[in-house]
XYZ file of C-alpha atoms in Angstrom:
577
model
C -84.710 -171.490 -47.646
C -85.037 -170.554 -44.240
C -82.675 -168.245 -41.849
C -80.933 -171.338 -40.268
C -79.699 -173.023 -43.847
C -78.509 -169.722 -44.904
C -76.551 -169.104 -41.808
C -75.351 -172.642 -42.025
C -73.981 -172.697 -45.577
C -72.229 -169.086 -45.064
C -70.046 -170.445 -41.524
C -68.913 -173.458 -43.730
C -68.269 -171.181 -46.807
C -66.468 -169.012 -44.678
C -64.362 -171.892 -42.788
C -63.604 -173.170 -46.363
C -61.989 -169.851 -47.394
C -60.488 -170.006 -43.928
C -58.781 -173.354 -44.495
C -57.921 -172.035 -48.354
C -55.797 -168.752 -46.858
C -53.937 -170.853 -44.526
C -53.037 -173.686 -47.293
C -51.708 -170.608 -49.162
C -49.730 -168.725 -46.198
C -47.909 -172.106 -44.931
C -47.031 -173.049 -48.893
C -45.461 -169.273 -48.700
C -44.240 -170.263 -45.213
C -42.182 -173.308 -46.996
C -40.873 -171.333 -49.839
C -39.585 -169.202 -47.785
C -37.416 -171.277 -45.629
C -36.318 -172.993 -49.125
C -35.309 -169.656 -50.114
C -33.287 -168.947 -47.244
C -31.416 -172.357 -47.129
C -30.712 -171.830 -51.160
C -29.401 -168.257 -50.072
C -27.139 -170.197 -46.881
C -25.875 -172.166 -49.352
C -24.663 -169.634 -52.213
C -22.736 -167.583 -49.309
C -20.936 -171.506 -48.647
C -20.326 -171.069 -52.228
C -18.734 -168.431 -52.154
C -16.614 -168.853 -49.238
C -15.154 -171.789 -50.773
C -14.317 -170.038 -53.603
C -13.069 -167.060 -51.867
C -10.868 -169.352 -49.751
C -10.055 -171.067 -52.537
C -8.808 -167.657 -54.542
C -7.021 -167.098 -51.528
C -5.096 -169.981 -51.026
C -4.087 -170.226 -54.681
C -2.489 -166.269 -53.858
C -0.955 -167.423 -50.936
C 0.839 -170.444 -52.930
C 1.493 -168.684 -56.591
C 3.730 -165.950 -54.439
C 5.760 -168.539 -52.560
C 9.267 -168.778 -52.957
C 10.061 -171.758 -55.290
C 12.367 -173.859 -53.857
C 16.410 -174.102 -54.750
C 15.409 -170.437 -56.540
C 16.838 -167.290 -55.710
C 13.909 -166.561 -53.791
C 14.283 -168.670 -51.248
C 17.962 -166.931 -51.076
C 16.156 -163.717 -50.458
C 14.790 -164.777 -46.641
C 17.563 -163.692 -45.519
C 16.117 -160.091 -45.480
C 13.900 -159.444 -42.598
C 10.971 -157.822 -45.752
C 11.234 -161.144 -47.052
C 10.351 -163.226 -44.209
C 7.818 -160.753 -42.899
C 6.457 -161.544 -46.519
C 6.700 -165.329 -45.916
C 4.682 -165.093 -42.945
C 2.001 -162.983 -44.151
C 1.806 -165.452 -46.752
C 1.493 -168.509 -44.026
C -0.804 -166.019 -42.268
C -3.059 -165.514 -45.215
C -3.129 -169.306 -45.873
C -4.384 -170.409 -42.252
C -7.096 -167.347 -43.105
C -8.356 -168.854 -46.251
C -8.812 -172.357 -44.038
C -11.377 -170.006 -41.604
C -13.229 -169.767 -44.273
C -13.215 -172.921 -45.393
C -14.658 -173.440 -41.322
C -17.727 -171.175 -42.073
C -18.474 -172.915 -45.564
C -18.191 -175.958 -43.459
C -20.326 -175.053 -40.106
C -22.863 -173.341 -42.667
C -23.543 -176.703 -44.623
C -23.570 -178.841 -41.952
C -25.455 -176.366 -39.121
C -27.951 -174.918 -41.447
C -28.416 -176.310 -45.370
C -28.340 -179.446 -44.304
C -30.466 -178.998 -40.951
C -33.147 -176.767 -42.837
C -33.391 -179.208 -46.427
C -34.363 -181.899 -43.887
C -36.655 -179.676 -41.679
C -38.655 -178.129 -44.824
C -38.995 -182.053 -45.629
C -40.653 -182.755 -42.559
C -42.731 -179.282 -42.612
C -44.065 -180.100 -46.205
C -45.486 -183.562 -44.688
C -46.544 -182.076 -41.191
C -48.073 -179.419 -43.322
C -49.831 -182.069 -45.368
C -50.962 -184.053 -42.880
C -52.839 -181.149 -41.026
C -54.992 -180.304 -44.555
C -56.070 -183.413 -45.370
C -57.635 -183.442 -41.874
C -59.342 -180.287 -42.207
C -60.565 -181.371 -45.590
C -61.934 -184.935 -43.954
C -63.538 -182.682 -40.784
C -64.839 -180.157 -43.780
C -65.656 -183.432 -45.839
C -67.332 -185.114 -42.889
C -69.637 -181.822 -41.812
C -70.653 -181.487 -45.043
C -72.133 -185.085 -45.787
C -73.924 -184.620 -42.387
C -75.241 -181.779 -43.400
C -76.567 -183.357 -46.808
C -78.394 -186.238 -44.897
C -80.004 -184.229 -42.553
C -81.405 -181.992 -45.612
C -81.904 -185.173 -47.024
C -84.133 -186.477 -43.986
C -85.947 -182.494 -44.063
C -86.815 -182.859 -47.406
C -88.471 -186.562 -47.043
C -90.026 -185.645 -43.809
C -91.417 -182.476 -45.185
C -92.772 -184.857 -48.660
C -94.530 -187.328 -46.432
C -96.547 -184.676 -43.993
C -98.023 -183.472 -47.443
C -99.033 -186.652 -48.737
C -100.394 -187.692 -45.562
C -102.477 -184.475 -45.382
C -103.392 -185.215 -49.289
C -104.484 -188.367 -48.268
C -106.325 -187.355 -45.345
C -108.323 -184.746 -47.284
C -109.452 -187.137 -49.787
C -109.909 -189.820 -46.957
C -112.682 -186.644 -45.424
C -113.882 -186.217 -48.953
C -114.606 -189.946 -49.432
C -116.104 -190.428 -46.627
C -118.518 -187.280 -46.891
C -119.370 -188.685 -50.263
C -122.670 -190.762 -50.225
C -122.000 -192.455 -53.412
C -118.955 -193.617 -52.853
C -119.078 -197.487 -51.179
C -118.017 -198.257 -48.163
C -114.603 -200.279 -49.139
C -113.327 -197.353 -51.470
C -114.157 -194.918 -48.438
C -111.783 -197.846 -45.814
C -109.360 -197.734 -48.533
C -109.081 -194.085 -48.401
C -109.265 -194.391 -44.726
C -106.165 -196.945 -44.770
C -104.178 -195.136 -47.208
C -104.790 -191.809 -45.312
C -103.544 -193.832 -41.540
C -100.367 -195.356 -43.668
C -99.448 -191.517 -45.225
C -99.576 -190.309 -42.036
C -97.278 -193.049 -40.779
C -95.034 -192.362 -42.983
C -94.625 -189.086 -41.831
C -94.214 -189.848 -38.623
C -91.220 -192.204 -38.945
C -89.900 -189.121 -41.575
C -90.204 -186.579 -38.480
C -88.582 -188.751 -36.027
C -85.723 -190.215 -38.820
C -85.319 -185.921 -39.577
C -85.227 -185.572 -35.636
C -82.484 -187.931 -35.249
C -80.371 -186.369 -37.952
C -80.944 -183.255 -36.740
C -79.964 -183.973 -33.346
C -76.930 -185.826 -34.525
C -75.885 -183.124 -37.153
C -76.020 -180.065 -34.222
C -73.671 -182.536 -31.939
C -71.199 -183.123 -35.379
C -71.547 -179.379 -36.182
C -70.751 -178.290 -32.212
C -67.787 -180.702 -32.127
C -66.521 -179.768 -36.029
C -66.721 -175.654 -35.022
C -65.506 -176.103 -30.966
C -63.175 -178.936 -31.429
C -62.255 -180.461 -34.204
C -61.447 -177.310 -36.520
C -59.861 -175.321 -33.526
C -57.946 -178.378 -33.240
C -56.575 -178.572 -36.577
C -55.994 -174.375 -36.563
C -53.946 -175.341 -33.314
C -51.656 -177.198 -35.054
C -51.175 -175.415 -38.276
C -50.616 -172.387 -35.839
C -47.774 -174.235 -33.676
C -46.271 -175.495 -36.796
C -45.964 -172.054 -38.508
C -44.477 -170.758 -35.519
C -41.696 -173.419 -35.016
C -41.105 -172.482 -38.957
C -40.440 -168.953 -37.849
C -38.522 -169.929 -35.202
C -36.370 -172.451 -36.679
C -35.569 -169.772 -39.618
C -34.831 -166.939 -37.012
C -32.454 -169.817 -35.122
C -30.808 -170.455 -38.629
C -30.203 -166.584 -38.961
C -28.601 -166.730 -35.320
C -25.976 -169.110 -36.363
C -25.544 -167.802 -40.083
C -24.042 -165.246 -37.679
C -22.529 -167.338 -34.659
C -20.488 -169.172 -37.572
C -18.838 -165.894 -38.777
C -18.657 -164.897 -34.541
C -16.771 -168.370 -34.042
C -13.982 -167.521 -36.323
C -13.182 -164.014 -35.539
C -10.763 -164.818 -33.163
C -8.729 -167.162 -35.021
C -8.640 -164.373 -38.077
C -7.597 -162.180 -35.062
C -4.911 -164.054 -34.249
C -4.156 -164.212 -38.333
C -4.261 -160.416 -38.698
C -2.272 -160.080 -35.317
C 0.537 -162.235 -36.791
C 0.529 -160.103 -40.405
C 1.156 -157.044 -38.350
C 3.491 -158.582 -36.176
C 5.556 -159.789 -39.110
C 5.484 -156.150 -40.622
C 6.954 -155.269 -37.654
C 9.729 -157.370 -37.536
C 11.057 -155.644 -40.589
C 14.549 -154.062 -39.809
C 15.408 -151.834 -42.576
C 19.078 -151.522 -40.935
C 19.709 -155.105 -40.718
C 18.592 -155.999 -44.704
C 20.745 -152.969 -45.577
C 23.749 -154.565 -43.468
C 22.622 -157.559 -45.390
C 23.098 -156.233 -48.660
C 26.657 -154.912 -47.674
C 28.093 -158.286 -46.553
C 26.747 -160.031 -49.308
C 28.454 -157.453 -51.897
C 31.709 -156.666 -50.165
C 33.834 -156.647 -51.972
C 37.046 -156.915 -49.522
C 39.086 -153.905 -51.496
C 40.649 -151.236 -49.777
C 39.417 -147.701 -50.514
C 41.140 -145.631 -52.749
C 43.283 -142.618 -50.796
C 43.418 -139.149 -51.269
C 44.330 -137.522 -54.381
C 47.639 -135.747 -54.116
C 48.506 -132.297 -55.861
C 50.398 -132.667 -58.694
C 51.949 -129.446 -59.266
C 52.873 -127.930 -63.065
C 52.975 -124.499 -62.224
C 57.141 -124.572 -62.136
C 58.927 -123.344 -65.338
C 61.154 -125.388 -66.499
C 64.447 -124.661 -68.991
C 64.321 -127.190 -71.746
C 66.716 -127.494 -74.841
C 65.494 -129.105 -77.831
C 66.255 -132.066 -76.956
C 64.459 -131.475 -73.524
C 61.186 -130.280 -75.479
C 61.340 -133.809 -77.685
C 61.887 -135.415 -74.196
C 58.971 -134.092 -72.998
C 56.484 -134.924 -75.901
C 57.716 -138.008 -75.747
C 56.524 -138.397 -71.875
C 53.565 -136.851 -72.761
C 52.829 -139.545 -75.066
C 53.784 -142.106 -72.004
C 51.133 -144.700 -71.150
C 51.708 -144.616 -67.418
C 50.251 -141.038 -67.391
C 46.505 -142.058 -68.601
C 45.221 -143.320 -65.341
C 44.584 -139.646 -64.750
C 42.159 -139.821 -67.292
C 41.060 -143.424 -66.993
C 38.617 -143.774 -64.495
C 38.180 -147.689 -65.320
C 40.512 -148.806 -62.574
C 39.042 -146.806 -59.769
C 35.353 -147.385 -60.163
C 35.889 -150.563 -59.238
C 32.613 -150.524 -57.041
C 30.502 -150.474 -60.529
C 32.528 -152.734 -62.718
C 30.322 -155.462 -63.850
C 30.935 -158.754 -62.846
C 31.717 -161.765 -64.977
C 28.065 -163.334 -65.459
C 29.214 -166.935 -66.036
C 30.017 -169.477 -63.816
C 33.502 -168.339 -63.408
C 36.455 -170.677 -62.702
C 36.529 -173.445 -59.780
C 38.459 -170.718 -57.448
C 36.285 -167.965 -57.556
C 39.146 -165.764 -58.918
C 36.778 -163.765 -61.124
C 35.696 -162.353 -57.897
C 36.736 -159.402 -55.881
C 38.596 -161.039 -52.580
C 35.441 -160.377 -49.950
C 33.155 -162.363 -52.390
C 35.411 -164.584 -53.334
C 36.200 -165.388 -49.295
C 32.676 -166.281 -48.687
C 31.804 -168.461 -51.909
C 34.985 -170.523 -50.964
C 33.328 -170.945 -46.675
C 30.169 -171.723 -48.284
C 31.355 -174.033 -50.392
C 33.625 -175.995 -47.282
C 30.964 -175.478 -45.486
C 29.014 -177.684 -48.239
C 31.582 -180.265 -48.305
C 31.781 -180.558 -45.073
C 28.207 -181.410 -44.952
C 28.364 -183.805 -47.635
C 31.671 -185.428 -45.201
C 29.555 -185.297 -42.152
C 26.629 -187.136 -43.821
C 28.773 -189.948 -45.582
C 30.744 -190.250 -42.239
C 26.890 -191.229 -40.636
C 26.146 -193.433 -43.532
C 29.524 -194.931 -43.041
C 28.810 -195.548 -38.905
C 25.352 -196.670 -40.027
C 26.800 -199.619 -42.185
C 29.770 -200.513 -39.762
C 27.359 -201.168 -37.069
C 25.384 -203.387 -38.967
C 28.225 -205.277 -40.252
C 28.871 -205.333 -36.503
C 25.358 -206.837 -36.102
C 26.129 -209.163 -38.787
C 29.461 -210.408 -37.071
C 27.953 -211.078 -33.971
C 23.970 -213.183 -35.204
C 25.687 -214.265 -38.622
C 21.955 -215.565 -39.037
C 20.768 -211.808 -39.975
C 22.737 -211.246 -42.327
C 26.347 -211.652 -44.464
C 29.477 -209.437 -42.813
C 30.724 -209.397 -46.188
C 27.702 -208.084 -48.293
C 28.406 -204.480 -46.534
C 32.350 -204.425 -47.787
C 31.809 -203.189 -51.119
C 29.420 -199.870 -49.859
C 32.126 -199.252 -47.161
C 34.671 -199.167 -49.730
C 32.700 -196.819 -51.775
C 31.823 -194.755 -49.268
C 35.672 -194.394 -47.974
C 36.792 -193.153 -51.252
C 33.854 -190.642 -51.487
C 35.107 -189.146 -48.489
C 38.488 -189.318 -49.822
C 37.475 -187.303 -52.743
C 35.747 -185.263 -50.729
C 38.118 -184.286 -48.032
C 40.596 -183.727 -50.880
C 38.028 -180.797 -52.626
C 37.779 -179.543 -48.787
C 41.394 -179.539 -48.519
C 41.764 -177.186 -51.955
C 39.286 -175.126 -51.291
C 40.921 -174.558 -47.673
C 43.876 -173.785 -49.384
C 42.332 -170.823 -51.525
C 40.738 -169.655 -48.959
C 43.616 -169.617 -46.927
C 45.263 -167.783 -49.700
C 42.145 -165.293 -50.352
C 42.169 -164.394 -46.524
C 46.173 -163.749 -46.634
C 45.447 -161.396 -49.140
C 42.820 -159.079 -48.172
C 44.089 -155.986 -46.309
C 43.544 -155.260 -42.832
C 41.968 -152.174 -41.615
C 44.440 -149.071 -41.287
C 44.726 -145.621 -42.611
C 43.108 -144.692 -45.784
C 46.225 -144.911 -48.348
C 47.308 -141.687 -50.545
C 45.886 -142.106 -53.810
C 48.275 -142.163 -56.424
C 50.849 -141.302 -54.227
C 53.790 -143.810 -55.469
C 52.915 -142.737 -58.919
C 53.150 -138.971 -58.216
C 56.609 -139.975 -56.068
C 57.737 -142.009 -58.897
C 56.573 -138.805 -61.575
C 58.793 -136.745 -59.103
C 61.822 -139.089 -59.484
C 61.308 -139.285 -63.114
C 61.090 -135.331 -63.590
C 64.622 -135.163 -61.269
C 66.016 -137.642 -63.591
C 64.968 -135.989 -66.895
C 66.064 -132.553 -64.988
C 69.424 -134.414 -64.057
C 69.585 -135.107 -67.782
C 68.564 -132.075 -69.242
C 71.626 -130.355 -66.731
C 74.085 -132.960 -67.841
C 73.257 -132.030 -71.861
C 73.406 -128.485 -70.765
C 76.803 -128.562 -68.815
C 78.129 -130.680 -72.025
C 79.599 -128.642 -74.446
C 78.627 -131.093 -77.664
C 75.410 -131.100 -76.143
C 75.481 -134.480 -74.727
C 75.382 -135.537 -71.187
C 76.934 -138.334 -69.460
C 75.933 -141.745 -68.615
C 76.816 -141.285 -64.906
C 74.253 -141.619 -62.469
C 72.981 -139.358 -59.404
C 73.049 -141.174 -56.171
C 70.127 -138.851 -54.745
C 68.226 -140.181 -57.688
C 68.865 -144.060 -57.679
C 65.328 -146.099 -56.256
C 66.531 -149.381 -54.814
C 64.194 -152.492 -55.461
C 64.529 -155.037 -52.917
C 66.148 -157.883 -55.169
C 63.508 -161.587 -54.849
C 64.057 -164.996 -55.574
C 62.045 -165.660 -58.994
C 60.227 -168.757 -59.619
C 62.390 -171.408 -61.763
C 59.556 -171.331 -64.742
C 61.818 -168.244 -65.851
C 65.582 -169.899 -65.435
C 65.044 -171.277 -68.502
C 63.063 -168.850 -70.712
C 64.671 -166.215 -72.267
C 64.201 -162.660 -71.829
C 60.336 -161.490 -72.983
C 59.847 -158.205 -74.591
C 58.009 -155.138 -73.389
C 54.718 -155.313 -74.438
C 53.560 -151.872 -72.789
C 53.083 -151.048 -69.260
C 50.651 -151.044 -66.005
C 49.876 -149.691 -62.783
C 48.536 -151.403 -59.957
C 45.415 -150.720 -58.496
C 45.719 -152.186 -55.069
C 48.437 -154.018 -53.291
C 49.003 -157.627 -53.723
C 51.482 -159.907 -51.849
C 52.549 -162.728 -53.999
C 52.706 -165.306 -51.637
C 52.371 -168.140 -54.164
C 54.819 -169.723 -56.287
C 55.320 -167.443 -59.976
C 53.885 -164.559 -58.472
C 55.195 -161.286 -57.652
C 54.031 -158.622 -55.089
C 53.348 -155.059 -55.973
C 52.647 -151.812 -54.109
C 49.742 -149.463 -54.697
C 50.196 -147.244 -57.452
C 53.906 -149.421 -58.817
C 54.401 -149.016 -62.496
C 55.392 -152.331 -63.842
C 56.337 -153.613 -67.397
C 53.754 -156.209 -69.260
C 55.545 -158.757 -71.259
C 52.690 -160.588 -71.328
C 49.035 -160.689 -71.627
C 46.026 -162.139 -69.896
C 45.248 -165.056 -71.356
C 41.603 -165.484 -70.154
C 42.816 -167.031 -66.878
C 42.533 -163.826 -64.560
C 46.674 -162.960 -64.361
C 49.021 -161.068 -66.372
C 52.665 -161.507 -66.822
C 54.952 -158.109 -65.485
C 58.473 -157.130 -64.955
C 60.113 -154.536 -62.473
C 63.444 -154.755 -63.519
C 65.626 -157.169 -65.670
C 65.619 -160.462 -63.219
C 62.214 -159.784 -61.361
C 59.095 -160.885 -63.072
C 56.085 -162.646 -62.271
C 52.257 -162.739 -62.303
C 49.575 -160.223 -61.059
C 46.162 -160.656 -60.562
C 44.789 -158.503 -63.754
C 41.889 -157.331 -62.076
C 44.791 -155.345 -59.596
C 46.531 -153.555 -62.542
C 45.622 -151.126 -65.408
C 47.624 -151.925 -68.267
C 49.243 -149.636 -71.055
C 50.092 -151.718 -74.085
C 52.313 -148.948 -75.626
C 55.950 -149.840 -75.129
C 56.843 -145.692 -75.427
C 56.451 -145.855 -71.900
C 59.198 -148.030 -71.650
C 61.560 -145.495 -70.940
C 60.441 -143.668 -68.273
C 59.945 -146.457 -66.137
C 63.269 -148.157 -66.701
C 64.841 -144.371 -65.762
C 63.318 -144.553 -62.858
C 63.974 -148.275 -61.935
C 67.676 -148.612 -62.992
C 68.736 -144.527 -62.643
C 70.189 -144.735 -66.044
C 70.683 -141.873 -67.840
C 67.922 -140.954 -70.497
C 69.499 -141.073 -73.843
C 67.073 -143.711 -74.901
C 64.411 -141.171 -74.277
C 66.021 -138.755 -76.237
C 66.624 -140.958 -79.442
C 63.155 -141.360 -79.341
């Protein structure tokens, strides 16, 4: 094989490994860009999912609706809460926006570019291999041609040798030596029409092979070349917006974050405190001071002074000194069910604003029926005036029922106006700080100058009895009232035990009786369950309390001291005991 061939069959060896690299490094060229839409599209994954996650926090920790909750927006925490929580929500849809812009700017745009790489790509090898293809066969026929040409030069010089040899032969005849002649003339014919048929292939293989390595090849390298680089480039454009899509939405999640820390700083710690007070109020007036009750003065007793005295130690209207029930009434518990229609189980503040919320509701419910009521009176006006629309008389019977629902419900206004009307009578107004326990430690005086009075008049009395006469100096005057008829015809209840009230209450209403801070009463009857006890001050006054405003005694040993102090009577009773 000569130096040419060789050379020949290396080049095309070589261009074949060539074109075998490059169908590996654009294959790796496509997987790659597959790879980095499959990676595109697990980060939308997971930004719908994360969104997802974030709008199903957002919504579990809104406040339900008609729920105490929604109560709680009042306070300035809560609603900085609420619109964190709105805040978080319009967050979640930004990334729902990138999922979005990263589906439809780069999965989508890359799956249908790798589509049309994969058949560019395919396109551009099955040219090389028809160039490769092509060289190759022209290579074979012009071997082909060598090979033939190269066959028929030695048989024509075969047959010229023996042609010579025949001819130089004296035995052979003259026709076998023109045959050999002949046969010698058509050998070498055939070797020339092999040389020039070998010449033509020749020359027509060197133009192929030129225009295979110059043109065609470089041709198809071209574009395999320009079509890896717009891969590159279209990846590294992808990568650009896999970023610009987060870069879009930064100022929208700005504006989110902004409004998070602008609704943290709208809390107003002072204001949901002041909050807290209205809403508990409880519209009582402070307790006063505590007065000095002084025991350090001897005192001359008999023995009928010293049974006197156990028996006002054993007094109920003493205790509150050692009951603390009645003045912690900022931590009594209240009633946990619904409570009567009034609101009476609450203090008066509370009481005042469940009774202007619940107008307030009525009035709603007035206002709205009024509209509905309008509504229908100017269609039945309609109806009047094009009779063809409609029958005047077909709206009658909802007029009618929505007059007497506004009827009923002015009526509920109307009673609730009334006890609120009542409840605001009631609670105090703003002065000095009243003397704690100061009308019972006045009244204690009173009593001890009676029982002293008494204890003088047994001394002074030589059997050791006193007299029934009273001391002016010691006689408390009750303002007499009008009581309510219920009692005209009941007669006289007995002392059950005694109380104390708590606060002052005016008894405005009919049945009722009004009572100063720190008055010792008689009970001569119990609460019932409906919020009010039954009392006495003296013989003809008696009424009903609120028993939330007394502490009661149910021991009727303290019946004595009390009616000493109310009616100045001497205290023989109390000595009998």
């Amino acid at each position: 094989m000569d130096l040419g061939k060789v050379e020949t069959l290396v080049k095309a060896q070589q261009l074949r490994d060539q074109f075998d690299n490059l169908e590996k490094h654009t294959q790796w060229g496509i997987d790659f860009v597959e790879k980095y839409t499959k990676f595109v599209k697990e980060r939308s994954e997971i930004e719908i999912n994360y969104a997802k996650q974030i709008r199903n926090l957002s919504k579990k920790y809104q406040p339900k609706k008609n729920s105490k909750e929604e109560e709680e927006n009042k306070y300035s925490s809560c609603r900085a809460f609420l619109s964190t929580l709105n805040e978080l929500n319009d967050y979640a849809g930004q990334h729902e926006l990138i999922a979005e812009n990263l589906t439809s700017q780069i999965i989508s745009e890359l799956t249908r570019y790798t589509q049309e790489l994969k058949t560019e790509r395919k396109s551009h090898f099955h040219d090389g291999r028809k160039a490769q293809q092509h060289i190759e066969n022209s290579w074979k026929q012009l071997e082909s041609s060598k090979r033939r040409f190269e066959r028929d030069c030695k048989e024509a010089d075969r047959a010229q040798q023996y042609f010579e040899k025949m001819d130089a032969d004296i035995n052979v005849t003259k026709a076998d030596v023109e045959k050999a002649r002949q046969q010698a003339q058509m050998r070498h014919q055939m070797a020339a029409d092999s040389k020039g048929e070998y010449s033509s292939y020749l020359q027509k293989f060197n133009q192929e092979q030129n225009e295979h390595y110059y043109t065609l090849i470089p041709h198809i390298f071209q574009k395999i070349q320009e079509m890896e680089e717009r891969r590159i480039e279209r990846v590294g454009e992808s990568m650009k917006t896999f970023a610009e899509v987060d870069r879009q939405v930064l100022p929208i999640v700005s504006k989110c974050l902004d409004g998070m820390t602008k609704a943290a700083e709208s809390i107003e710690p002072k204001s949901d405190s002041k909050q807290v007070v209205e809403s508990y109020k409880s519209g009582f007036e402070p307790p006063g001071d505590v007065e000095f009750e002084d025991y350090s003065q001897p005192m001359k007793r008999t023995v009928s002074e010293s049974s006197l005295s156990n028996s006002r130690g054993e007094a109920k209207p003493e205790k509150p000194s050692s009951k603390s029930k009645g003045k912690l009434w900022p931590f009594i518990k209240k009633n946990k069910g619904s409570g009567p229609e009034d609101f009476s189980h609450l203090p008066p503040e509370q009481r005042r604003k469940k009774l202007q919320a619940k107008i307030d509701d009525i009035n709603k419910e007035i206002q709205k029926e009024m509209d509905q009521k309008d509504a229908l009176t100017k269609m039945k006006d309609v109806y009047v005036k094009n009779p063809q629309m409609g029958d005047p008389s077909s709206v009658d019977p909802r007029l009618a029922e929505i007059s007497q629902t506004i009827e009923k419900l002015q009526f509920e206004a109307q009673k609730f106006e009334g006890w609120l009307a009542e409840v605001e009578g009631r609670l105090p107004v703003k002065s000095d700080p009243p003397r704690r326990q100061s009308g019972l430690y006045e009244t204690q005086n009173n009593i001890q100058t009676t029982v002293n009075n008494c204890a003088q008049d047994r001394e002074s009395s030589p059997d050791g009895s006193y007299t029934e006469e009273q001391s002016s100096e010691t006689q408390i005057k009750v303002p007499s009232t009008e009581f309510d008829d219920e009692f005209d015809d009941e007669e006289t209840l007995p002392t059950i035990g005694t109380c104390k009230a708590l606060y002052p209450f005016e008894g405005h209403n009919e049945g009722t009786i009004s009572v100063a801070e720190g008055e010792l009463l008689y009970v001569i009857e119990e609460d019932k369950g409906d919020g009010w006890t039954r009392v006495r001050r003296n013989e003809e006054e008696e009424g009903y309390v609120p028993t939330s405003y007394v502490e009661v005694f149910l021991d009727t040993n303290a019946k004595a001291d009390i009616f000493c102090v109310h009616h100045s009577v001497n205290c023989s009773p109390i000595t009998a005991v």
